[in-house]
């Protein structure tokens, strides 16, 4: 079994400086803290059945997924 030798962090969408500012929080070492993103993903998956992987309720249409996400946002479950 191979071991992980290094981790490369990169910004895929958006301005790298803005993303770094938001995700680093109070860290002074300029490392991106992805725990915020992972926690948001967990909250969304636990709140909506259609976002849970491999279920009968899985979104077949992108519009349905967007509507469900909007309901979560509108009711203040995710901000």
JSON list of N, CA and C in Angstrom, two decimals:
[
{"chain": "A", "resi": 1, "resn": "UNK", "atom": "N", "xyz": [0.84, -1.17, 0.00]},
{"chain": "A", "resi": 1, "resn": "UNK", "atom": "CA", "xyz": [0.00, 0.00, 0.00]},
{"chain": "A", "resi": 1, "resn": "UNK", "atom": "C", "xyz": [0.89, 1.25, 0.00]},
{"chain": "A", "resi": 2, "resn": "UNK", "atom": "N", "xyz": [0.59, 2.17, -0.90]},
{"chain": "A", "resi": 2, "resn": "UNK", "atom": "CA", "xyz": [1.37, 3.41, -0.98]},
{"chain": "A", "resi": 2, "resn": "UNK", "atom": "C", "xyz": [0.87, 4.41, 0.05]},
{"chain": "A", "resi": 3, "resn": "UNK", "atom": "N", "xyz": [1.79, 5.16, 0.60]},
{"chain": "A", "resi": 3, "resn": "UNK", "atom": "CA", "xyz": [1.44, 6.20, 1.55]},
{"chain": "A", "resi": 3, "resn": "UNK", "atom": "C", "xyz": [1.37, 7.54, 0.84]},
{"chain": "A", "resi": 4, "resn": "UNK", "atom": "N", "xyz": [0.57, 8.40, 1.39]},
{"chain": "A", "resi": 4, "resn": "UNK", "atom": "CA", "xyz": [0.44, 9.75, 0.86]},
{"chain": "A", "resi": 4, "resn": "UNK", "atom": "C", "xyz": [1.75, 10.49, 1.10]},
{"chain": "A", "resi": 5, "resn": "UNK", "atom": "N", "xyz": [2.35, 11.02, 0.04]},
{"chain": "A", "resi": 5, "resn": "UNK", "atom": "CA", "xyz": [3.64, 11.68, 0.20]},
{"chain": "A", "resi": 5, "resn": "UNK", "atom": "C", "xyz": [3.53, 13.19, 0.34]},
{"chain": "A", "resi": 6, "resn": "UNK", "atom": "N", "xyz": [2.53, 13.80, -0.31]},
{"chain": "A", "resi": 6, "resn": "UNK", "atom": "CA", "xyz": [2.34, 15.24, -0.14]},
{"chain": "A", "resi": 6, "resn": "UNK", "atom": "C", "xyz": [0.93, 15.62, -0.56]},
{"chain": "A", "resi": 7, "resn": "UNK", "atom": "N", "xyz": [0.50, 16.77, -0.09]},
{"chain": "A", "resi": 7, "resn": "UNK", "atom": "CA", "xyz": [-0.83, 17.29, -0.41]},
{"chain": "A", "resi": 7, "resn": "UNK", "atom": "C", "xyz": [-0.64, 18.61, -1.15]},
{"chain": "A", "resi": 8, "resn": "UNK", "atom": "N", "xyz": [-1.29, 18.74, -2.29]},
{"chain": "A", "resi": 8, "resn": "UNK", "atom": "CA", "xyz": [-1.23, 19.97, -3.06]},
{"chain": "A", "resi": 8, "resn": "UNK", "atom": "C", "xyz": [-2.57, 20.67, -2.93]},
{"chain": "A", "resi": 9, "resn": "UNK", "atom": "N", "xyz": [-2.53, 21.90, -2.42]},
{"chain": "A", "resi": 9, "resn": "UNK", "atom": "CA", "xyz": [-3.76, 22.69, -2.29]},
{"chain": "A", "resi": 9, "resn": "UNK", "atom": "C", "xyz": [-3.79, 23.71, -3.41]},
{"chain": "A", "resi": 10, "resn": "UNK", "atom": "N", "xyz": [-4.96, 23.82, -4.06]},
{"chain": "A", "resi": 10, "resn": "UNK", "atom": "CA", "xyz": [-5.10, 24.79, -5.14]},
{"chain": "A", "resi": 10, "resn": "UNK", "atom": "C", "xyz": [-6.52, 25.32, -5.16]},
{"chain": "A", "resi": 11, "resn": "UNK", "atom": "N", "xyz": [-6.68, 26.50, -5.68]},
{"chain": "A", "resi": 11, "resn": "UNK", "atom": "CA", "xyz": [-7.99, 27.13, -5.82]},
{"chain": "A", "resi": 11, "resn": "UNK", "atom": "C", "xyz": [-8.49, 26.84, -7.22]},
{"chain": "A", "resi": 12, "resn": "UNK", "atom": "N", "xyz": [-9.68, 26.23, -7.32]},
{"chain": "A", "resi": 12, "resn": "UNK", "atom": "CA", "xyz": [-10.23, 25.86, -8.61]},
{"chain": "A", "resi": 12, "resn": "UNK", "atom": "C", "xyz": [-11.10, 26.99, -9.16]},
{"chain": "A", "resi": 13, "resn": "UNK", "atom": "N", "xyz": [-11.95, 27.57, -8.30]},
{"chain": "A", "resi": 13, "resn": "UNK", "atom": "CA", "xyz": [-12.84, 28.64, -8.72]},
{"chain": "A", "resi": 13, "resn": "UNK", "atom": "C", "xyz": [-12.60, 29.87, -7.87]},
{"chain": "A", "resi": 14, "resn": "UNK", "atom": "N", "xyz": [-12.60, 31.04, -8.50]},
{"chain": "A", "resi": 14, "resn": "UNK", "atom": "CA", "xyz": [-12.49, 32.29, -7.76]},
{"chain": "A", "resi": 14, "resn": "UNK", "atom": "C", "xyz": [-11.07, 32.83, -7.71]},
{"chain": "A", "resi": 15, "resn": "UNK", "atom": "N", "xyz": [-10.96, 34.00, -7.11]},
{"chain": "A", "resi": 15, "resn": "UNK", "atom": "CA", "xyz": [-9.68, 34.67, -6.94]},
{"chain": "A", "resi": 15, "resn": "UNK", "atom": "C", "xyz": [-8.92, 34.00, -5.79]},
{"chain": "A", "resi": 16, "resn": "UNK", "atom": "N", "xyz": [-7.73, 33.51, -6.04]},
{"chain": "A", "resi": 16, "resn": "UNK", "atom": "CA", "xyz": [-6.98, 32.79, -4.99]},
{"chain": "A", "resi": 16, "resn": "UNK", "atom": "C", "xyz": [-6.79, 33.60, -3.70]},
{"chain": "A", "resi": 17, "resn": "UNK", "atom": "N", "xyz": [-6.55, 34.90, -3.82]},
{"chain": "A", "resi": 17, "resn": "UNK", "atom": "CA", "xyz": [-6.35, 35.72, -2.62]},
{"chain": "A", "resi": 17, "resn": "UNK", "atom": "C", "xyz": [-7.62, 35.81, -1.79]},
{"chain": "A", "resi": 18, "resn": "UNK", "atom": "N", "xyz": [-8.78, 35.98, -2.44]},
{"chain": "A", "resi": 18, "resn": "UNK", "atom": "CA", "xyz": [-10.05, 36.06, -1.71]},
{"chain": "A", "resi": 18, "resn": "UNK", "atom": "C", "xyz": [-10.40, 34.73, -1.06]},
{"chain": "A", "resi": 19, "resn": "UNK", "atom": "N", "xyz": [-10.19, 33.65, -1.79]},
{"chain": "A", "resi": 19, "resn": "UNK", "atom": "CA", "xyz": [-10.47, 32.32, -1.23]},
{"chain": "A", "resi": 19, "resn": "UNK", "atom": "C", "xyz": [-9.57, 32.06, -0.04]},
{"chain": "A", "resi": 20, "resn": "UNK", "atom": "N", "xyz": [-8.31, 32.39, -0.15]},
{"chain": "A", "resi": 20, "resn": "UNK", "atom": "CA", "xyz": [-7.36, 32.20, 0.95]},
{"chain": "A", "resi": 20, "resn": "UNK", "atom": "C", "xyz": [-7.79, 33.00, 2.18]},
{"chain": "A", "resi": 21, "resn": "UNK", "atom": "N", "xyz": [-8.23, 34.24, 1.95]},
{"chain": "A", "resi": 21, "resn": "UNK", "atom": "CA", "xyz": [-8.67, 35.10, 3.05]},
{"chain": "A", "resi": 21, "resn": "UNK", "atom": "C", "xyz": [-9.87, 34.51, 3.79]},
{"chain": "A", "resi": 22, "resn": "UNK", "atom": "N", "xyz": [-10.82, 33.97, 3.04]},
{"chain": "A", "resi": 22, "resn": "UNK", "atom": "CA", "xyz": [-12.03, 33.41, 3.65]},
{"chain": "A", "resi": 22, "resn": "UNK", "atom": "C", "xyz": [-11.74, 32.09, 4.35]},
{"chain": "A", "resi": 23, "resn": "UNK", "atom": "N", "xyz": [-11.03, 31.20, 3.69]},
{"chain": "A", "resi": 23, "resn": "UNK", "atom": "CA", "xyz": [-10.83, 29.85, 4.22]},
{"chain": "A", "resi": 23, "resn": "UNK", "atom": "C", "xyz": [-9.76, 29.76, 5.30]},
{"chain": "A", "resi": 24, "resn": "UNK", "atom": "N", "xyz": [-8.82, 30.67, 5.31]},
{"chain": "A", "resi": 24, "resn": "UNK", "atom": "CA", "xyz": [-7.76, 30.59, 6.32]},
{"chain": "A", "resi": 24, "resn": "UNK", "atom": "C", "xyz": [-8.25, 31.00, 7.69]},
{"chain": "A", "resi": 25, "resn": "UNK", "atom": "N", "xyz": [-9.27, 31.83, 7.74]},
{"chain": "A", "resi": 25, "resn": "UNK", "atom": "CA", "xyz": [-9.77, 32.27, 9.04]},
{"chain": "A", "resi": 25, "resn": "UNK", "atom": "C", "xyz": [-8.69, 33.01, 9.79]},
{"chain": "A", "resi": 26, "resn": "UNK", "atom": "N", "xyz": [-8.42, 32.58, 11.00]},
{"chain": "A", "resi": 26, "resn": "UNK", "atom": "CA", "xyz": [-7.41, 33.24, 11.83]},
{"chain": "A", "resi": 26, "resn": "UNK", "atom": "C", "xyz": [-6.05, 32.58, 11.76]},
{"chain": "A", "resi": 27, "resn": "UNK", "atom": "N", "xyz": [-5.89, 31.62, 10.89]},
{"chain": "A", "resi": 27, "resn": "UNK", "atom": "CA", "xyz": [-4.59, 30.96, 10.76]},
{"chain": "A", "resi": 27, "resn": "UNK", "atom": "C", "xyz": [-3.56, 31.93, 10.22]},
{"chain": "A", "resi": 28, "resn": "UNK", "atom": "N", "xyz": [-2.40, 31.93, 10.80]},
{"chain": "A", "resi": 28, "resn": "UNK", "atom": "CA", "xyz": [-1.35, 32.83, 10.33]},
{"chain": "A", "resi": 28, "resn": "UNK", "atom": "C", "xyz": [-0.38, 32.13, 9.38]},
{"chain": "A", "resi": 29, "resn": "UNK", "atom": "N", "xyz": [-0.55, 30.83, 9.19]},
{"chain": "A", "resi": 29, "resn": "UNK", "atom": "CA", "xyz": [0.39, 30.10, 8.35]},
{"chain": "A", "resi": 29, "resn": "UNK", "atom": "C", "xyz": [-0.06, 29.98, 6.90]},
{"chain": "A", "resi": 30, "resn": "UNK", "atom": "N", "xyz": [-1.15, 30.64, 6.52]},
{"chain": "A", "resi": 30, "resn": "UNK", "atom": "CA", "xyz": [-1.66, 30.68, 5.14]},
{"chain": "A", "resi": 30, "resn": "UNK", "atom": "C", "xyz": [-1.99, 29.31, 4.57]},
{"chain": "A", "resi": 31, "resn": "UNK", "atom": "N", "xyz": [-2.39, 28.38, 5.41]},
{"chain": "A", "resi": 31, "resn": "UNK", "atom": "CA", "xyz": [-2.86, 27.09, 4.92]},
{"chain": "A", "resi": 31, "resn": "UNK", "atom": "C", "xyz": [-4.38, 27.11, 4.88]},
{"chain": "A", "resi": 32, "resn": "UNK", "atom": "N", "xyz": [-4.93, 26.62, 3.78]},
{"chain": "A", "resi": 32, "resn": "UNK", "atom": "CA", "xyz": [-6.38, 26.61, 3.62]},
{"chain": "A", "resi": 32, "resn": "UNK", "atom": "C", "xyz": [-6.98, 25.57, 4.54]},
{"chain": "A", "resi": 33, "resn": "UNK", "atom": "N", "xyz": [-7.96, 26.00, 5.32]},
{"chain": "A", "resi": 33, "resn": "UNK", "atom": "CA", "xyz": [-8.65, 25.10, 6.24]},
{"chain": "A", "resi": 33, "resn": "UNK", "atom": "C", "xyz": [-9.93, 24.63, 5.57]},
{"chain": "A", "resi": 34, "resn": "UNK", "atom": "N", "xyz": [-9.95, 23.41, 5.09]},
{"chain": "A", "resi": 34, "resn": "UNK", "atom": "CA", "xyz": [-11.11, 22.90, 4.35]},
{"chain": "A", "resi": 34, "resn": "UNK", "atom": "C", "xyz": [-12.18, 22.32, 5.25]},
{"chain": "A", "resi": 35, "resn": "UNK", "atom": "N", "xyz": [-11.97, 22.36, 6.56]},
{"chain": "A", "resi": 35, "resn": "UNK", "atom": "CA", "xyz": [-12.97, 21.79, 7.47]},
{"chain": "A", "resi": 35, "resn": "UNK", "atom": "C", "xyz": [-14.30, 22.52, 7.37]},
{"chain": "A", "resi": 36, "resn": "UNK", "atom": "N", "xyz": [-14.28, 23.82, 7.06]},
{"chain": "A", "resi": 36, "resn": "UNK", "atom": "CA", "xyz": [-15.52, 24.58, 6.90]},
{"chain": "A", "resi": 36, "resn": "UNK", "atom": "C", "xyz": [-16.33, 24.05, 5.73]},
{"chain": "A", "resi": 37, "resn": "UNK", "atom": "N", "xyz": [-15.67, 23.78, 4.64]},
{"chain": "A", "resi": 37, "resn": "UNK", "atom": "CA", "xyz": [-16.34, 23.26, 3.45]},
{"chain": "A", "resi": 37, "resn": "UNK", "atom": "C", "xyz": [-16.87, 21.86, 3.71]},
{"chain": "A", "resi": 38, "resn": "UNK", "atom": "N", "xyz": [-16.08, 21.03, 4.34]},
{"chain": "A", "resi": 38, "resn": "UNK", "atom": "CA", "xyz": [-16.51, 19.66, 4.65]},
{"chain": "A", "resi": 38, "resn": "UNK", "atom": "C", "xyz": [-17.70, 19.66, 5.60]},
{"chain": "A", "resi": 39, "resn": "UNK", "atom": "N", "xyz": [-17.70, 20.56, 6.57]},
{"chain": "A", "resi": 39, "resn": "UNK", "atom": "CA", "xyz": [-18.82, 20.65, 7.51]},
{"chain": "A", "resi": 39, "resn": "UNK", "atom": "C", "xyz": [-20.09, 21.09, 6.79]},
{"chain": "A", "resi": 40, "resn": "UNK", "atom": "N", "xyz": [-19.98, 22.04, 5.87]},
{"chain": "A", "resi": 40, "resn": "UNK", "atom": "CA", "xyz": [-21.13, 22.48, 5.09]},
{"chain": "A", "resi": 40, "resn": "UNK", "atom": "C", "xyz": [-21.68, 21.33, 4.25]},
{"chain": "A", "resi": 41, "resn": "UNK", "atom": "N", "xyz": [-20.80, 20.57, 3.62]},
{"chain": "A", "resi": 41, "resn": "UNK", "atom": "CA", "xyz": [-21.24, 19.41, 2.83]},
{"chain": "A", "resi": 41, "resn": "UNK", "atom": "C", "xyz": [-21.99, 18.41, 3.70]},
{"chain": "A", "resi": 42, "resn": "UNK", "atom": "N", "xyz": [-21.50, 18.15, 4.91]},
{"chain": "A", "resi": 42, "resn": "UNK", "atom": "CA", "xyz": [-22.17, 17.22, 5.82]},
{"chain": "A", "resi": 42, "resn": "UNK", "atom": "C", "xyz": [-23.54, 17.75, 6.23]},
{"chain": "A", "resi": 43, "resn": "UNK", "atom": "N", "xyz": [-23.63, 19.04, 6.51]},
{"chain": "A", "resi": 43, "resn": "UNK", "atom": "CA", "xyz": [-24.91, 19.64, 6.90]},
{"chain": "A", "resi": 43, "resn": "UNK", "atom": "C", "xyz": [-25.92, 19.51, 5.78]},
{"chain": "A", "resi": 44, "resn": "UNK", "atom": "N", "xyz": [-25.51, 19.79, 4.56]},
{"chain": "A", "resi": 44, "resn": "UNK", "atom": "CA", "xyz": [-26.41, 19.69, 3.41]},
{"chain": "A", "resi": 44, "resn": "UNK", "atom": "C", "xyz": [-26.86, 18.25, 3.22]},
{"chain": "A", "resi": 45, "resn": "UNK", "atom": "N", "xyz": [-25.94, 17.31, 3.27]},
{"chain": "A", "resi": 45, "resn": "UNK", "atom": "CA", "xyz": [-26.29, 15.90, 3.06]},
{"chain": "A", "resi": 45, "resn": "UNK", "atom": "C", "xyz": [-27.22, 15.37, 4.14]},
{"chain": "A", "resi": 46, "resn": "UNK", "atom": "N", "xyz": [-27.03, 15.82, 5.37]},
{"chain": "A", "resi": 46, "resn": "UNK", "atom": "CA", "xyz": [-27.89, 15.36, 6.46]},
{"chain": "A", "resi": 46, "resn": "UNK", "atom": "C", "xyz": [-29.25, 16.04, 6.44]},
{"chain": "A", "resi": 47, "resn": "UNK", "atom": "N", "xyz": [-29.36, 17.18, 5.79]},
{"chain": "A", "resi": 47, "resn": "UNK", "atom": "CA", "xyz": [-30.61, 17.93, 5.78]},
{"chain": "A", "resi": 47, "resn": "UNK", "atom": "C", "xyz": [-31.54, 17.53, 4.64]},
{"chain": "A", "resi": 48, "resn": "UNK", "atom": "N", "xyz": [-30.99, 17.06, 3.54]},
{"chain": "A", "resi": 48, "resn": "UNK", "atom": "CA", "xyz": [-31.80, 16.73, 2.38]},
{"chain": "A", "resi": 48, "resn": "UNK", "atom": "C", "xyz": [-31.51, 15.33, 1.89]},
{"chain": "A", "resi": 49, "resn": "UNK", "atom": "N", "xyz": [-32.54, 14.54, 1.80]},
{"chain": "A", "resi": 49, "resn": "UNK", "atom": "CA", "xyz": [-32.39, 13.15, 1.34]},
{"chain": "A", "resi": 49, "resn": "UNK", "atom": "C", "xyz": [-31.84, 13.09, -0.08]},
{"chain": "A", "resi": 50, "resn": "UNK", "atom": "N", "xyz": [-32.20, 14.04, -0.92]},
{"chain": "A", "resi": 50, "resn": "UNK", "atom": "CA", "xyz": [-31.76, 13.97, -2.32]},
{"chain": "A", "resi": 50, "resn": "UNK", "atom": "C", "xyz": [-30.27, 14.24, -2.49]},
{"chain": "A", "resi": 51, "resn": "UNK", "atom": "N", "xyz": [-29.61, 14.74, -1.46]},
{"chain": "A", "resi": 51, "resn": "UNK", "atom": "CA", "xyz": [-28.17, 14.97, -1.53]},
{"chain": "A", "resi": 51, "resn": "UNK", "atom": "C", "xyz": [-27.36, 13.84, -0.91]},
{"chain": "A", "resi": 52, "resn": "UNK", "atom": "N", "xyz": [-28.05, 12.87, -0.32]},
{"chain": "A", "resi": 52, "resn": "UNK", "atom": "CA", "xyz": [-27.35, 11.71, 0.23]},
{"chain": "A", "resi": 52, "resn": "UNK", "atom": "C", "xyz": [-27.01, 10.79, -0.92]},
{"chain": "A", "resi": 53, "resn": "UNK", "atom": "N", "xyz": [-25.82, 10.27, -0.94]},
{"chain": "A", "resi": 53, "resn": "UNK", "atom": "CA", "xyz": [-25.37, 9.45, -2.06]},
{"chain": "A", "resi": 53, "resn": "UNK", "atom": "C", "xyz": [-26.13, 8.13, -2.14]},
{"chain": "A", "resi": 54, "resn": "UNK", "atom": "N", "xyz": [-26.36, 7.69, -3.36]},
{"chain": "A", "resi": 54, "resn": "UNK", "atom": "CA", "xyz": [-26.92, 6.37, -3.67]},
{"chain": "A", "resi": 54, "resn": "UNK", "atom": "C", "xyz": [-28.24, 6.08, -2.95]},
{"chain": "A", "resi": 55, "resn": "UNK", "atom": "N", "xyz": [-29.20, 6.97, -3.12]},
{"chain": "A", "resi": 55, "resn": "UNK", "atom": "CA", "xyz": [-30.51, 6.73, -2.54]},
{"chain": "A", "resi": 55, "resn": "UNK", "atom": "C", "xyz": [-31.56, 6.83, -3.63]},
{"chain": "A", "resi": 56, "resn": "UNK", "atom": "N", "xyz": [-32.77, 6.42, -3.30]},
{"chain": "A", "resi": 56, "resn": "UNK", "atom": "CA", "xyz": [-33.88, 6.54, -4.24]},
{"chain": "A", "resi": 56, "resn": "UNK", "atom": "C", "xyz": [-34.25, 8.01, -4.44]},
{"chain": "A", "resi": 57, "resn": "UNK", "atom": "N", "xyz": [-33.92, 8.86, -3.47]},
{"chain": "A", "resi": 57, "resn": "UNK", "atom": "CA", "xyz": [-34.27, 10.27, -3.54]},
{"chain": "A", "resi": 57, "resn": "UNK", "atom": "C", "xyz": [-33.23, 11.12, -4.25]},
{"chain": "A", "resi": 58, "resn": "UNK", "atom": "N", "xyz": [-32.23, 10.50, -4.80]},
{"chain": "A", "resi": 58, "resn": "UNK", "atom": "CA", "xyz": [-31.15, 11.24, -5.46]},
{"chain": "A", "resi": 58, "resn": "UNK", "atom": "C", "xyz": [-31.73, 12.12, -6.56]},
{"chain": "A", "resi": 59, "resn": "UNK", "atom": "N", "xyz": [-31.20, 13.34, -6.69]},
{"chain": "A", "resi": 59, "resn": "UNK", "atom": "CA", "xyz": [-31.68, 14.26, -7.71]},
{"chain": "A", "resi": 59, "resn": "UNK", "atom": "C", "xyz": [-31.31, 13.76, -9.10]},
{"chain": "A", "resi": 60, "resn": "UNK", "atom": "N", "xyz": [-32.29, 13.60, -9.92]},
{"chain": "A", "resi": 60, "resn": "UNK", "atom": "CA", "xyz": [-32.05, 13.19, -11.30]},
{"chain": "A", "resi": 60, "resn": "UNK", "atom": "C", "xyz": [-31.91, 14.43, -12.20]},
{"chain": "A", "resi": 61, "resn": "UNK", "atom": "N", "xyz": [-32.40, 15.55, -11.70]},
{"chain": "A", "resi": 61, "resn": "UNK", "atom": "CA", "xyz": [-32.42, 16.78, -12.48]},
{"chain": "A", "resi": 61, "resn": "UNK", "atom": "C", "xyz": [-31.74, 17.88, -11.66]},
{"chain": "A", "resi": 62, "resn": "UNK", "atom": "N", "xyz": [-30.90, 18.67, -12.31]},
{"chain": "A", "resi": 62, "resn": "UNK", "atom": "CA", "xyz": [-30.17, 19.73, -11.63]},
{"chain": "A", "resi": 62, "resn": "UNK", "atom": "C", "xyz": [-31.12, 20.77, -11.06]},
{"chain": "A", "resi": 63, "resn": "UNK", "atom": "N", "xyz": [-32.24, 21.02, -11.73]},
{"chain": "A", "resi": 63, "resn": "UNK", "atom": "CA", "xyz": [-33.21, 22.00, -11.23]},
{"chain": "A", "resi": 63, "resn": "UNK", "atom": "C", "xyz": [-33.81, 21.57, -9.90]},
{"chain": "A", "resi": 64, "resn": "UNK", "atom": "N", "xyz": [-34.10, 20.27, -9.76]},
{"chain": "A", "resi": 64, "resn": "UNK", "atom": "CA", "xyz": [-34.63, 19.77, -8.49]},
{"chain": "A", "resi": 64, "resn": "UNK", "atom": "C", "xyz": [-33.62, 19.93, -7.37]},
{"chain": "A", "resi": 65, "resn": "UNK", "atom": "N", "xyz": [-32.37, 19.67, -7.66]},
{"chain": "A", "resi": 65, "resn": "UNK", "atom": "CA", "xyz": [-31.32, 19.82, -6.66]},
{"chain": "A", "resi": 65, "resn": "UNK", "atom": "C", "xyz": [-31.20, 21.28, -6.24]},
{"chain": "A", "resi": 66, "resn": "UNK", "atom": "N", "xyz": [-31.25, 22.19, -7.20]},
{"chain": "A", "resi": 66, "resn": "UNK", "atom": "CA", "xyz": [-31.16, 23.62, -6.89]},
{"chain": "A", "resi": 66, "resn": "UNK", "atom": "C", "xyz": [-32.34, 24.07, -6.04]},
{"chain": "A", "resi": 67, "resn": "UNK", "atom": "N", "xyz": [-33.55, 23.60, -6.37]},
{"chain": "A", "resi": 67, "resn": "UNK", "atom": "CA", "xyz": [-34.73, 23.97, -5.58]},
{"chain": "A", "resi": 67, "resn": "UNK", "atom": "C", "xyz": [-34.58, 23.50, -4.14]},
{"chain": "A", "resi": 68, "resn": "UNK", "atom": "N", "xyz": [-34.09, 22.30, -3.94]},
{"chain": "A", "resi": 68, "resn": "UNK", "atom": "CA", "xyz": [-33.91, 21.77, -2.59]},
{"chain": "A", "resi": 68, "resn": "UNK", "atom": "C", "xyz": [-32.86, 22.56, -1.82]},
{"chain": "A", "resi": 69, "resn": "UNK", "atom": "N", "xyz": [-31.78, 22.92, -2.49]},
{"chain": "A", "resi": 69, "resn": "UNK", "atom": "CA", "xyz": [-30.74, 23.71, -1.86]},
{"chain": "A", "resi": 69, "resn": "UNK", "atom": "C", "xyz": [-31.28, 25.08, -1.48]},
{"chain": "A", "resi": 70, "resn": "UNK", "atom": "N", "xyz": [-32.09, 25.68, -2.34]},
{"chain": "A", "resi": 70, "resn": "UNK", "atom": "CA", "xyz": [-32.68, 26.99, -2.07]},
{"chain": "A", "resi": 70, "resn": "UNK", "atom": "C", "xyz": [-33.60, 26.93, -0.84]},
{"chain": "A", "resi": 71, "resn": "UNK", "atom": "N", "xyz": [-34.34, 25.85, -0.68]},
{"chain": "A", "resi": 71, "resn": "UNK", "atom": "CA", "xyz": [-35.21, 25.70, 0.49]},
{"chain": "A", "resi": 71, "resn": "UNK", "atom": "C", "xyz": [-34.36, 25.70, 1.77]},
{"chain": "A", "resi": 72, "resn": "UNK", "atom": "N", "xyz": [-33.25, 24.98, 1.76]},
{"chain": "A", "resi": 72, "resn": "UNK", "atom": "CA", "xyz": [-32.35, 24.97, 2.92]},
{"chain": "A", "resi": 72, "resn": "UNK", "atom": "C", "xyz": [-31.86, 26.38, 3.23]},
{"chain": "A", "resi": 73, "resn": "UNK", "atom": "N", "xyz": [-31.45, 27.10, 2.21]},
{"chain": "A", "resi": 73, "resn": "UNK", "atom": "CA", "xyz": [-30.92, 28.45, 2.40]},
{"chain": "A", "resi": 73, "resn": "UNK", "atom": "C", "xyz": [-32.01, 29.38, 2.91]},
{"chain": "A", "resi": 74, "resn": "UNK", "atom": "N", "xyz": [-33.18, 29.28, 2.31]},
{"chain": "A", "resi": 74, "resn": "UNK", "atom": "CA", "xyz": [-34.29, 30.17, 2.66]},
{"chain": "A", "resi": 74, "resn": "UNK", "atom": "C", "xyz": [-34.73, 30.00, 4.11]},
{"chain": "A", "resi": 75, "resn": "UNK", "atom": "N", "xyz": [-34.70, 28.78, 4.61]},
{"chain": "A", "resi": 75, "resn": "UNK", "atom": "CA", "xyz": [-35.13, 28.51, 5.97]},
{"chain": "A", "resi": 75, "resn": "UNK", "atom": "C", "xyz": [-33.99, 28.68, 6.99]},
{"chain": "A", "resi": 76, "resn": "UNK", "atom": "N", "xyz": [-32.85, 29.15, 6.53]},
{"chain": "A", "resi": 76, "resn": "UNK", "atom": "CA", "xyz": [-31.75, 29.47, 7.43]},
{"chain": "A", "resi": 76, "resn": "UNK", "atom": "C", "xyz": [-30.97, 28.28, 7.94]},
{"chain": "A", "resi": 77, "resn": "UNK", "atom": "N", "xyz": [-31.14, 27.13, 7.30]},
{"chain": "A", "resi": 77, "resn": "UNK", "atom": "CA", "xyz": [-30.40, 25.95, 7.73]},
{"chain": "A", "resi": 77, "resn": "UNK", "atom": "C", "xyz": [-28.94, 26.10, 7.36]},
{"chain": "A", "resi": 78, "resn": "UNK", "atom": "N", "xyz": [-28.69, 26.66, 6.18]},
{"chain": "A", "resi": 78, "resn": "UNK", "atom": "CA", "xyz": [-27.31, 26.99, 5.80]},
{"chain": "A", "resi": 78, "resn": "UNK", "atom": "C", "xyz": [-27.28, 28.46, 5.43]},
{"chain": "A", "resi": 79, "resn": "UNK", "atom": "N", "xyz": [-26.22, 29.12, 5.79]},
{"chain": "A", "resi": 79, "resn": "UNK", "atom": "CA", "xyz": [-26.10, 30.55, 5.52]},
{"chain": "A", "resi": 79, "resn": "UNK", "atom": "C", "xyz": [-24.88, 30.83, 4.69]}
]
